[in-house]
Amino acid sequence: MTLLCVPLVGRTVEEMQADAAAAAAAGGDLVEIRLDFIEGFRPREHLPRLLRGCPLPALVTYRPNWEGGQYEGDDTARFEALRLAMELGVDYVDIELKVADKFISFMSGNKPEKCQLIVSSHNYEYTPSSEELANLVARIQAVGADIVKVATTAKDIVDVSRMFQVMVHCQVPMIGLVMSERGLMSRVLAPKFGGYLTFGILNATKTSASGQPTVNELLDIYNIRHIGPDTKVLGLIANPVKQSKSPILHNKCLQSVRYNAVYLPLLGDNLASFLETYSSPDFSGFSCSLPFKVDAVQCCDEHDPVAKSIGAINTIIRRPDGKLVGYNTDYIGAISAIEDGIGGPGSKDAAISPLAGRLVVVVGAGGAGKAIAYGAKEKGARVVVANRTYEKAVSLANAVGGQALRLADLETFRPEEGMILANATSLGMYPNVDGTPIPKKALSFYDVVFDAVYAPKVTRLLREAGECGVKVVSGVEMFVRQAMGQFEHFTGGIEAPESLMREIAAKYT
């Protein structure tokens, strides 16, 4: 079982003792005591207090500044502190590869049998090639490590695959982690690829390396105690991605039906490269969001007819034969939400859509805009597309038999009463919450305003529309409805737990 290690980075012994208790209460398996973070550290006074009352097994690290730590002194004092920790019964000690030979000579064969030596290497710039990583692991093994630790940095999410490749072939216990947000997958999937431990922090103020998730996220959202070699990997490929609530929603629902999969936020830069790199059948399904929904069309081997007509994909499924199949659940989610907003409960079941004959102004010509424009046309609406890049508005408008506008034209566009506005851009999305696609004074031209953005739940656009007395439809509705369709694709037809999805969406958006 992969251990969950909580780094302690308090500035005082008392803070570390409190954090150790919190780590045990949160469900951690061991703590990493970072001696280099303690101000005025005095080994003979502080180490006994830290170790003798520690509620969890402990790993002691005294990281020098040349390896990304805080310690600025010489190695002899550092080695003496680590030896004292061993004498006091610590379970693990971490020493850097650069000085491992020197430290082992310093110990003169007196390392207690109980204490395991972790020999570590950290690369804060990039992730080397698979061959270079394998050679590095061999060097660490050769110096006498009980446990190998290699930490690198992801410049691209595909870098993580090289760490996974080395981990599954390593013949000794290995900690293999890739730092930065693009490396998150290495931390969550450590149990799948045989990692000895992974790090989870108590909260965002107590991080010891970039990209570390919290203990609560690892246990409660990603459910790492149940991740194993056979666990399927799902996720949202987007840029940005950390604002998304999809990982919470899908993981909770996957857990509720006991489906052996984990859903990750995947900060990507190139969709085709990602799909080519992670081509194993275990990487079985993905949500696509900005800016990849249109790119996804070219990446898939086959397309659902509706997705092909729309020209945008928000769901990719990898079949057992390796073929990628693209679907679009955005249009159902958005259009049904707007219909209910117009006509009240039950309108989506009516023989004639409440959108029929209405003028729908779609802001944005990307993947979500294409889905909404297509869906509105299919329901009998007349469509106008406004976009910052006018040529893209023209292209989409022509595809749905509609009219194109420049974004600035919305300020005065009022050909008739009773129009419906649908924002399909990222304007107003966290963290740029002050963004809006249309001036407030123009919102009174509309009967209904829909915003595909759901984080925050009440965007500036919806808030100002409400202040103008206009009916608003939150992007949370689209979020839940499109996720229901995705869930059934991901699980091979298991019905999505709608009530649980709505409960989670209400709690976290």
Short mmCIF file of C-alpha atoms in Angstrom, two decimals:
data_model
loop_
_atom_site.label_atom_id
_atom_site.label_comp_id
_atom_site.label_asym_id
_atom_site.label_seq_id
_atom_site.Cartn_x
_atom_site.Cartn_y
_atom_site.Cartn_z
CA MET A 1 0.00 0.00 0.00
CA THR A 2 1.27 3.46 -0.89
CA LEU A 3 1.78 5.46 2.29
CA LEU A 4 0.37 8.95 2.73
CA CYS A 5 3.07 11.21 4.14
CA VAL A 6 2.27 14.63 5.59
CA PRO A 7 5.15 17.15 5.49
CA LEU A 8 5.60 19.22 8.65
CA VAL A 9 6.97 22.66 7.81
CA GLY A 10 6.24 24.60 10.99
CA ARG A 11 8.70 27.23 12.17
CA THR A 12 8.61 26.02 15.78
CA VAL A 13 8.63 22.65 17.54
CA GLU A 14 5.24 23.43 19.04
CA GLU A 15 3.73 24.12 15.61
CA MET A 16 5.17 20.87 14.27
CA GLN A 17 3.79 18.92 17.24
CA ALA A 18 0.33 20.39 16.62
CA ASP A 19 0.59 19.62 12.91
CA ALA A 20 1.67 16.03 13.62
CA ALA A 21 -1.47 15.54 15.69
CA ALA A 22 -3.53 17.08 12.88
CA ALA A 23 -1.87 14.76 10.36
CA ALA A 24 -2.81 11.71 12.41
CA ALA A 25 -6.39 12.96 12.81
CA ALA A 26 -6.65 13.62 9.06
CA GLY A 27 -5.66 10.05 8.17
CA GLY A 28 -1.95 10.33 7.35
CA ASP A 29 0.31 7.29 7.65
CA LEU A 30 3.52 9.11 8.52
CA VAL A 31 4.94 12.60 8.81
CA GLU A 32 8.00 14.15 7.24
CA ILE A 33 9.70 16.38 9.81
CA ARG A 34 11.49 19.11 7.86
CA LEU A 35 14.16 20.18 10.32
CA ASP A 36 15.38 22.89 7.93
CA PHE A 37 12.12 24.83 8.45
CA ILE A 38 12.55 25.17 12.24
CA GLU A 39 13.87 28.57 13.26
CA GLY A 40 16.86 28.32 15.62
CA PHE A 41 16.90 24.53 15.38
CA ARG A 42 18.82 22.88 18.26
CA PRO A 43 19.10 19.13 17.57
CA ARG A 44 19.66 17.78 21.09
CA GLU A 45 16.86 19.89 22.53
CA HIS A 46 14.33 19.72 19.71
CA LEU A 47 14.64 16.23 18.20
CA PRO A 48 13.65 14.32 21.37
CA ARG A 49 10.56 16.52 21.74
CA LEU A 50 9.63 16.02 18.09
CA LEU A 51 10.14 12.26 17.94
CA ARG A 52 9.21 10.81 21.32
CA GLY A 53 5.67 12.12 21.33
CA CYS A 54 5.01 11.82 17.61
CA PRO A 55 1.65 10.10 16.95
CA LEU A 56 2.80 8.71 13.57
CA PRO A 57 5.94 7.09 12.17
CA ALA A 58 8.39 9.79 11.14
CA LEU A 59 10.66 10.61 8.23
CA VAL A 60 13.33 13.17 9.09
CA THR A 61 14.64 15.45 6.36
CA TYR A 62 17.18 18.25 6.82
CA ARG A 63 17.25 19.67 3.31
CA PRO A 64 20.09 22.03 2.29
CA ASN A 65 19.46 25.11 0.16
CA TRP A 66 21.41 23.63 -2.75
CA GLU A 67 18.72 20.92 -3.01
CA GLY A 68 15.73 23.24 -2.57
CA GLY A 69 15.67 23.33 1.24
CA GLN A 70 16.18 25.97 3.91
CA TYR A 71 19.39 24.80 5.60
CA GLU A 72 22.45 26.96 4.88
CA GLY A 73 25.11 25.42 7.14
CA ASP A 74 27.76 22.76 6.55
CA ASP A 75 27.13 19.05 6.09
CA THR A 76 28.79 17.90 9.30
CA ALA A 77 26.24 19.57 11.59
CA ARG A 78 23.44 18.31 9.36
CA PHE A 79 24.76 14.74 9.37
CA GLU A 80 25.08 14.82 13.16
CA ALA A 81 21.43 15.85 13.48
CA LEU A 82 20.32 13.03 11.16
CA ARG A 83 22.44 10.50 13.12
CA LEU A 84 20.84 11.69 16.35
CA ALA A 85 17.40 11.20 14.81
CA MET A 86 18.38 7.61 13.97
CA GLU A 87 19.60 7.02 17.54
CA LEU A 88 16.25 8.32 18.82
CA GLY A 89 14.43 5.68 16.77
CA VAL A 90 13.19 7.57 13.70
CA ASP A 91 11.69 5.31 11.00
CA TYR A 92 13.17 7.02 7.92
CA VAL A 93 15.94 9.48 7.11
CA ASP A 94 16.25 11.29 3.78
CA ILE A 95 19.68 12.16 2.41
CA GLU A 96 20.48 13.73 -0.95
CA LEU A 97 22.24 11.66 -3.62
CA LYS A 98 24.99 14.29 -3.99
CA VAL A 99 26.23 13.58 -0.46
CA ALA A 100 24.90 10.06 0.13
CA ASP A 101 28.34 8.42 -0.04
CA LYS A 102 29.71 10.99 2.37
CA PHE A 103 26.80 10.46 4.81
CA ILE A 104 27.07 6.67 4.69
CA SER A 105 30.80 6.95 5.45
CA PHE A 106 29.96 9.33 8.31
CA MET A 107 27.61 6.69 9.76
CA SER A 108 30.40 4.07 9.63
CA GLY A 109 27.91 1.21 9.35
CA ASN A 110 26.03 2.26 12.51
CA LYS A 111 22.63 2.88 10.91
CA PRO A 112 19.97 1.24 13.12
CA GLU A 113 18.25 -1.69 11.45
CA LYS A 114 14.84 -0.17 12.07
CA CYS A 115 15.66 3.04 10.18
CA GLN A 116 15.33 3.02 6.40
CA LEU A 117 17.52 5.33 4.34
CA ILE A 118 15.83 7.29 1.56
CA VAL A 119 18.33 8.61 -0.96
CA SER A 120 16.80 11.43 -2.96
CA SER A 121 17.38 13.49 -6.07
CA HIS A 122 15.42 16.65 -6.94
CA ASN A 123 15.27 18.37 -10.31
CA TYR A 124 13.48 21.71 -10.07
CA GLU A 125 13.90 22.55 -13.76
CA TYR A 126 12.54 19.67 -15.84
CA THR A 127 11.96 15.90 -16.11
CA PRO A 128 14.81 14.01 -17.81
CA SER A 129 14.34 11.29 -20.43
CA SER A 130 13.27 7.79 -19.39
CA GLU A 131 16.81 6.54 -19.97
CA GLU A 132 18.29 9.31 -17.82
CA LEU A 133 15.76 8.63 -15.07
CA ALA A 134 16.54 4.90 -15.15
CA ASN A 135 20.27 5.66 -14.87
CA LEU A 136 19.57 8.01 -11.97
CA VAL A 137 17.59 5.30 -10.16
CA ALA A 138 20.46 2.85 -10.70
CA ARG A 139 22.94 5.37 -9.22
CA ILE A 140 20.73 5.85 -6.16
CA GLN A 141 20.41 2.08 -5.68
CA ALA A 142 24.16 1.66 -6.01
CA VAL A 143 24.96 3.95 -3.07
CA GLY A 144 22.97 1.72 -0.72
CA ALA A 145 19.51 3.30 -0.58
CA ASP A 146 16.75 1.32 1.10
CA ILE A 147 14.25 3.51 -0.77
CA VAL A 148 14.83 5.49 -3.97
CA LYS A 149 13.32 8.96 -4.24
CA VAL A 150 13.28 10.94 -7.47
CA ALA A 151 11.41 14.24 -7.77
CA THR A 152 11.39 16.15 -11.04
CA THR A 153 9.41 19.05 -12.50
CA ALA A 154 6.78 18.84 -15.22
CA LYS A 155 6.98 21.39 -18.01
CA ASP A 156 4.23 19.46 -19.80
CA ILE A 157 1.81 16.86 -18.43
CA VAL A 158 3.32 14.24 -20.76
CA ASP A 159 6.54 14.43 -18.69
CA VAL A 160 4.82 12.43 -15.94
CA SER A 161 4.61 9.35 -18.18
CA ARG A 162 8.39 8.96 -18.03
CA MET A 163 8.29 8.79 -14.24
CA PHE A 164 5.53 6.17 -14.37
CA GLN A 165 7.58 4.10 -16.82
CA VAL A 166 10.59 4.08 -14.49
CA MET A 167 8.51 3.38 -11.36
CA VAL A 168 6.88 0.23 -12.70
CA HIS A 169 10.29 -1.24 -13.59
CA CYS A 170 12.12 -0.27 -10.39
CA GLN A 171 13.29 -3.32 -8.38
CA VAL A 172 13.46 -1.53 -5.01
CA PRO A 173 10.89 0.63 -3.20
CA MET A 174 10.63 3.96 -5.03
CA ILE A 175 9.10 7.36 -4.46
CA GLY A 176 8.61 8.96 -7.87
CA LEU A 177 6.97 12.38 -7.94
CA VAL A 178 6.70 15.13 -10.53
CA MET A 179 6.32 18.65 -9.16
CA SER A 180 4.11 21.54 -10.40
CA GLU A 181 0.40 21.57 -11.23
CA ARG A 182 1.13 19.64 -14.45
CA GLY A 183 2.61 16.86 -12.32
CA LEU A 184 -0.39 16.34 -10.01
CA MET A 185 -1.18 13.03 -11.69
CA SER A 186 2.08 11.56 -10.33
CA ARG A 187 0.97 12.26 -6.77
CA VAL A 188 -2.56 10.88 -7.06
CA LEU A 189 -1.66 7.83 -9.15
CA ALA A 190 1.31 6.79 -7.00
CA PRO A 191 -0.67 3.74 -5.76
CA LYS A 192 -1.43 2.65 -9.32
CA PHE A 193 2.22 2.67 -10.35
CA GLY A 194 3.68 1.24 -7.15
CA GLY A 195 4.96 4.38 -5.43
CA TYR A 196 6.19 3.79 -1.88
CA LEU A 197 4.60 7.00 -0.63
CA THR A 198 2.99 10.21 -1.77
CA PHE A 199 2.77 13.56 -0.01
CA GLY A 200 -0.40 15.28 1.16
CA ILE A 201 -0.32 18.65 2.91
CA LEU A 202 -2.58 19.79 5.75
CA ASN A 203 -3.54 22.97 3.89
CA ALA A 204 -2.27 25.31 1.19
CA THR A 205 -0.08 27.27 3.64
CA LYS A 206 1.93 24.19 4.65
CA THR A 207 3.42 23.05 1.36
CA SER A 208 6.95 21.70 1.01
CA ALA A 209 6.99 21.36 -2.81
CA SER A 210 4.91 22.67 -5.70
CA GLY A 211 1.82 20.79 -6.82
CA GLN A 212 1.11 18.97 -3.55
CA PRO A 213 -2.58 18.15 -2.94
CA THR A 214 -4.04 18.16 0.55
CA VAL A 215 -4.54 15.06 2.67
CA ASN A 216 -8.28 15.64 2.44
CA GLU A 217 -8.19 15.83 -1.36
CA LEU A 218 -6.19 12.61 -1.63
CA LEU A 219 -8.42 10.68 0.77
CA ASP A 220 -11.86 12.19 0.26
CA ILE A 221 -11.90 13.32 -3.38
CA TYR A 222 -9.40 11.02 -5.10
CA ASN A 223 -10.02 8.07 -2.74
CA ILE A 224 -6.38 6.94 -3.00
CA ARG A 225 -6.85 4.10 -0.52
CA HIS A 226 -8.80 2.35 -3.28
CA ILE A 227 -6.52 3.17 -6.21
CA GLY A 228 -4.59 0.15 -7.47
CA PRO A 229 -2.98 -1.28 -10.61
CA ASP A 230 -6.39 -1.94 -12.21
CA THR A 231 -7.91 1.47 -11.51
CA LYS A 232 -9.12 3.27 -14.64
CA VAL A 233 -7.92 6.84 -15.15
CA LEU A 234 -10.42 9.50 -16.22
CA GLY A 235 -10.00 13.25 -16.19
CA LEU A 236 -10.66 16.74 -17.45
CA ILE A 237 -8.15 18.00 -20.01
CA ALA A 238 -8.24 21.78 -19.96
CA ASN A 239 -6.14 24.91 -19.56
CA PRO A 240 -6.79 26.34 -17.02
CA VAL A 241 -8.24 23.44 -15.03
CA LYS A 242 -7.88 24.01 -11.27
CA GLN A 243 -11.12 26.00 -11.07
CA SER A 244 -13.14 22.99 -12.24
CA LYS A 245 -15.51 21.14 -9.91
CA SER A 246 -15.64 18.13 -12.24
CA PRO A 247 -13.11 16.08 -10.20
CA ILE A 248 -15.22 16.44 -7.05
CA LEU A 249 -18.45 15.67 -8.91
CA HIS A 250 -17.25 12.66 -10.88
CA ASN A 251 -15.14 11.08 -8.14
CA LYS A 252 -17.95 11.22 -5.60
CA CYS A 253 -20.34 9.68 -8.12
CA LEU A 254 -17.85 6.99 -9.21
CA GLN A 255 -17.38 6.08 -5.56
CA SER A 256 -21.15 5.92 -5.01
CA VAL A 257 -21.56 3.22 -7.68
CA ARG A 258 -18.27 1.48 -6.71
CA TYR A 259 -16.76 1.94 -10.15
CA ASN A 260 -12.98 1.42 -10.01
CA ALA A 261 -11.80 4.69 -11.55
CA VAL A 262 -10.35 8.03 -10.51
CA TYR A 263 -11.06 11.36 -12.23
CA LEU A 264 -8.23 13.91 -12.35
CA PRO A 265 -7.76 17.57 -13.30
CA LEU A 266 -5.29 17.40 -16.20
CA LEU A 267 -3.57 20.68 -17.04
CA GLY A 268 -2.73 20.15 -20.69
CA ASP A 269 -0.95 22.11 -23.39
CA ASN A 270 -1.44 19.86 -26.42
CA LEU A 271 -4.39 17.49 -26.60
CA ALA A 272 -3.01 15.27 -29.37
CA SER A 273 0.29 14.83 -27.54
CA PHE A 274 -1.52 13.94 -24.30
CA LEU A 275 -3.73 11.32 -25.95
CA GLU A 276 -0.81 9.79 -27.83
CA THR A 277 1.34 9.61 -24.68
CA TYR A 278 -1.30 8.17 -22.37
CA SER A 279 -2.52 5.52 -24.81
CA SER A 280 -2.91 2.63 -22.34
CA PRO A 281 -6.45 1.17 -22.13
CA ASP A 282 -6.47 2.16 -18.44
CA PHE A 283 -6.58 5.83 -19.51
CA SER A 284 -10.12 5.20 -20.63
CA GLY A 285 -12.02 8.47 -20.83
CA PHE A 286 -11.66 12.23 -20.75
CA SER A 287 -13.70 15.38 -20.54
CA CYS A 288 -12.45 18.18 -22.79
CA SER A 289 -12.87 21.84 -21.96
CA LEU A 290 -11.30 25.12 -23.04
CA PRO A 291 -9.34 25.32 -25.28
CA PHE A 292 -9.51 21.74 -26.60
CA LYS A 293 -13.13 21.06 -27.62
CA VAL A 294 -12.59 21.83 -31.29
CA ASP A 295 -9.11 20.25 -31.41
CA ALA A 296 -10.65 17.04 -30.05
CA VAL A 297 -12.52 16.47 -33.33
CA GLN A 298 -9.24 15.86 -35.15
CA CYS A 299 -7.89 13.68 -32.34
CA CYS A 300 -10.73 11.13 -32.39
CA ASP A 301 -10.92 8.11 -34.69
CA GLU A 302 -14.71 8.07 -34.65
CA HIS A 303 -17.41 10.60 -33.78
CA ASP A 304 -20.94 10.47 -32.54
CA PRO A 305 -23.07 11.96 -35.38
CA VAL A 306 -24.25 14.87 -33.23
CA ALA A 307 -20.69 15.71 -32.14
CA LYS A 308 -19.58 15.59 -35.76
CA SER A 309 -22.36 17.96 -36.80
CA ILE A 310 -21.50 20.38 -34.00
CA GLY A 311 -17.78 20.27 -34.77
CA ALA A 312 -16.83 20.14 -31.09
CA ILE A 313 -16.28 17.35 -28.57
CA ASN A 314 -16.41 17.45 -24.79
CA THR A 315 -16.14 13.71 -24.11
CA ILE A 316 -13.55 11.22 -25.39
CA ILE A 317 -13.83 7.49 -24.75
CA ARG A 318 -11.01 5.04 -25.43
CA ARG A 319 -12.50 1.74 -26.55
CA PRO A 320 -10.81 -1.58 -25.65
CA ASP A 321 -9.38 -1.70 -29.19
CA GLY A 322 -7.64 1.62 -28.56
CA LYS A 323 -9.85 3.69 -30.86
CA LEU A 324 -10.89 7.13 -29.56
CA VAL A 325 -14.57 8.02 -29.91
CA GLY A 326 -15.80 11.59 -29.49
CA TYR A 327 -19.15 12.71 -28.07
CA ASN A 328 -20.78 16.02 -27.17
CA THR A 329 -22.98 16.23 -24.07
CA ASP A 330 -22.70 20.04 -23.84
CA TYR A 331 -25.55 20.74 -26.23
CA ILE A 332 -28.05 18.59 -24.31
CA GLY A 333 -26.94 20.09 -21.00
CA ALA A 334 -27.10 23.71 -22.15
CA ILE A 335 -30.25 23.55 -24.27
CA SER A 336 -32.33 21.62 -21.73
CA ALA A 337 -31.23 24.07 -19.02
CA ILE A 338 -32.26 27.06 -21.15
CA GLU A 339 -35.57 25.41 -22.07
CA ASP A 340 -36.42 24.84 -18.43
CA GLY A 341 -35.39 28.42 -17.65
CA ILE A 342 -37.78 29.74 -20.28
CA GLY A 343 -40.75 27.50 -19.80
CA GLY A 344 -40.49 26.30 -16.24
CA PRO A 345 -40.34 22.70 -15.02
CA GLY A 346 -41.27 20.07 -17.55
CA SER A 347 -40.76 22.24 -20.62
CA LYS A 348 -38.05 19.94 -21.95
CA ASP A 349 -40.68 17.21 -22.30
CA ALA A 350 -43.02 19.37 -24.36
CA ALA A 351 -43.65 18.40 -27.99
CA ILE A 352 -42.55 21.86 -29.17
CA SER A 353 -39.52 23.47 -27.61
CA PRO A 354 -39.98 26.86 -25.93
CA LEU A 355 -36.94 27.88 -28.02
CA ALA A 356 -38.84 27.42 -31.28
CA GLY A 357 -39.07 30.71 -33.17
CA ARG A 358 -37.05 32.62 -30.54
CA LEU A 359 -33.93 34.64 -31.30
CA VAL A 360 -30.93 33.18 -29.44
CA VAL A 361 -27.77 35.27 -29.27
CA VAL A 362 -24.78 32.99 -28.65
CA VAL A 363 -21.63 34.72 -27.39
CA GLY A 364 -18.55 32.72 -28.35
CA ALA A 365 -17.71 30.54 -31.32
CA GLY A 366 -15.59 27.90 -29.59
CA GLY A 367 -16.64 24.41 -28.53
CA ALA A 368 -19.41 25.44 -26.13
CA GLY A 369 -20.67 28.11 -28.55
CA LYS A 370 -20.89 25.56 -31.35
CA ALA A 371 -22.83 23.15 -29.13
CA ILE A 372 -25.35 25.79 -28.02
CA ALA A 373 -25.78 27.23 -31.53
CA TYR A 374 -26.34 23.76 -32.98
CA GLY A 375 -28.76 22.81 -30.20
CA ALA A 376 -30.74 26.04 -30.53
CA LYS A 377 -31.06 25.56 -34.29
CA GLU A 378 -32.24 21.96 -33.80
CA LYS A 379 -34.95 23.25 -31.45
CA GLY A 380 -36.23 25.70 -34.05
CA ALA A 381 -34.59 28.88 -32.79
CA ARG A 382 -33.05 31.58 -34.97
CA VAL A 383 -29.38 32.00 -34.06
CA VAL A 384 -27.08 35.00 -33.89
CA VAL A 385 -23.39 34.42 -33.09
CA ALA A 386 -21.22 37.16 -31.57
CA ASN A 387 -17.52 36.66 -31.15
CA ARG A 388 -14.38 38.69 -30.50
CA THR A 389 -12.87 37.22 -33.69
CA TYR A 390 -15.51 38.12 -36.27
CA GLU A 391 -14.37 35.52 -38.82
CA LYS A 392 -15.12 32.73 -36.34
CA ALA A 393 -18.58 34.20 -35.73
CA VAL A 394 -19.23 34.21 -39.46
CA SER A 395 -18.11 30.59 -39.82
CA LEU A 396 -20.36 29.34 -37.03
CA ALA A 397 -23.30 31.51 -38.10
CA ASN A 398 -23.06 30.12 -41.63
CA ALA A 399 -23.02 26.56 -40.26
CA VAL A 400 -26.32 27.08 -38.41
CA GLY A 401 -27.97 29.41 -40.93
CA GLY A 402 -27.68 32.39 -38.62
CA GLN A 403 -26.27 35.91 -38.40
CA ALA A 404 -22.81 36.99 -37.25
CA LEU A 405 -21.92 39.96 -35.02
CA ARG A 406 -18.78 41.43 -33.56
CA LEU A 407 -18.69 41.32 -29.78
CA ALA A 408 -18.86 45.12 -29.58
CA ASP A 409 -22.11 45.08 -31.60
CA LEU A 410 -23.98 43.57 -28.64
CA GLU A 411 -24.06 46.96 -26.93
CA THR A 412 -26.71 48.20 -29.38
CA PHE A 413 -28.10 44.98 -30.92
CA ARG A 414 -31.87 44.95 -30.35
CA PRO A 415 -33.78 43.80 -33.43
CA GLU A 416 -36.75 42.51 -31.41
CA GLU A 417 -38.09 41.90 -27.94
CA GLY A 418 -37.88 38.58 -26.08
CA MET A 419 -34.35 37.59 -27.07
CA ILE A 420 -32.28 34.96 -25.25
CA LEU A 421 -28.58 35.52 -24.49
CA ALA A 422 -26.23 32.55 -24.00
CA ASN A 423 -22.65 33.22 -22.94
CA ALA A 424 -20.38 30.41 -24.12
CA THR A 425 -17.06 32.17 -23.45
CA SER A 426 -14.85 31.99 -20.36
CA LEU A 427 -15.46 35.67 -19.56
CA GLY A 428 -16.33 35.91 -15.87
CA MET A 429 -14.81 32.55 -14.97
CA TYR A 430 -12.65 32.21 -11.87
CA PRO A 431 -10.16 33.80 -11.29
CA ASN A 432 -11.17 36.60 -13.72
CA VAL A 433 -14.52 37.09 -12.08
CA ASP A 434 -14.93 40.71 -13.19
CA GLY A 435 -15.21 39.75 -16.85
CA THR A 436 -18.49 39.98 -18.76
CA PRO A 437 -19.27 39.73 -22.49
CA ILE A 438 -21.87 42.49 -22.63
CA PRO A 439 -22.47 45.88 -20.95
CA LYS A 440 -25.09 45.87 -18.22
CA LYS A 441 -27.24 48.45 -20.01
CA ALA A 442 -27.72 46.05 -22.94
CA LEU A 443 -28.96 43.18 -20.76
CA SER A 444 -32.45 44.68 -20.55
CA PHE A 445 -32.88 43.76 -24.25
CA TYR A 446 -33.24 40.10 -23.24
CA ASP A 447 -35.90 37.96 -21.58
CA VAL A 448 -33.48 35.24 -20.47
CA VAL A 449 -29.70 35.25 -19.88
CA PHE A 450 -27.77 31.97 -19.63
CA ASP A 451 -24.10 31.70 -18.65
CA ALA A 452 -22.14 28.50 -19.32
CA VAL A 453 -19.61 29.58 -16.67
CA TYR A 454 -20.40 27.93 -13.32
CA ALA A 455 -17.38 28.96 -11.24
CA PRO A 456 -18.44 31.25 -9.71
CA LYS A 457 -22.07 30.14 -9.58
CA VAL A 458 -23.31 33.72 -9.88
CA THR A 459 -21.13 35.42 -12.47
CA ARG A 460 -21.01 39.14 -13.06
CA LEU A 461 -23.17 38.59 -16.16
CA LEU A 462 -25.90 36.79 -14.18
CA ARG A 463 -25.73 39.23 -11.29
CA GLU A 464 -26.16 42.25 -13.57
CA ALA A 465 -28.91 40.53 -15.57
CA GLY A 466 -30.79 39.84 -12.36
CA GLU A 467 -30.40 43.48 -11.33
CA CYS A 468 -32.04 44.40 -14.67
CA GLY A 469 -35.01 42.18 -13.88
CA VAL A 470 -34.06 39.53 -16.45
CA LYS A 471 -34.60 35.81 -15.84
CA VAL A 472 -31.23 34.05 -15.40
CA VAL A 473 -30.12 30.45 -15.90
CA SER A 474 -26.95 29.36 -14.10
CA GLY A 475 -24.18 27.39 -15.75
CA VAL A 476 -24.47 24.91 -12.86
CA GLU A 477 -27.50 23.42 -14.64
CA MET A 478 -25.50 22.81 -17.81
CA PHE A 479 -22.60 21.50 -15.73
CA VAL A 480 -24.73 18.86 -14.02
CA ARG A 481 -26.62 17.81 -17.14
CA GLN A 482 -23.58 17.44 -19.38
CA ALA A 483 -21.79 15.57 -16.57
CA MET A 484 -24.64 13.06 -16.39
CA GLY A 485 -24.11 12.21 -20.05
CA GLN A 486 -20.35 11.97 -19.57
CA PHE A 487 -20.70 9.70 -16.54
CA GLU A 488 -22.73 7.18 -18.53
CA HIS A 489 -20.12 7.18 -21.31
CA PHE A 490 -17.27 6.77 -18.80
CA THR A 491 -18.88 3.84 -16.99
CA GLY A 492 -20.21 1.97 -19.99
CA GLY A 493 -23.85 2.84 -19.38
CA ILE A 494 -24.26 3.05 -15.60
CA GLU A 495 -27.02 5.57 -14.88
CA ALA A 496 -25.68 8.79 -13.43
CA PRO A 497 -26.76 9.46 -9.81
CA GLU A 498 -28.52 12.75 -10.59
CA SER A 499 -29.60 13.60 -7.05
CA LEU A 500 -26.04 13.12 -5.77
CA MET A 501 -24.67 15.23 -8.64
CA ARG A 502 -27.04 18.05 -7.79
CA GLU A 503 -26.18 17.82 -4.12
CA ILE A 504 -22.46 18.03 -4.85
CA ALA A 505 -22.91 20.85 -7.36
CA ALA A 506 -24.95 22.83 -4.85
CA LYS A 507 -22.31 22.33 -2.16
CA TYR A 508 -19.18 23.10 -4.20
CA THR A 509 -20.24 25.73 -6.76
#
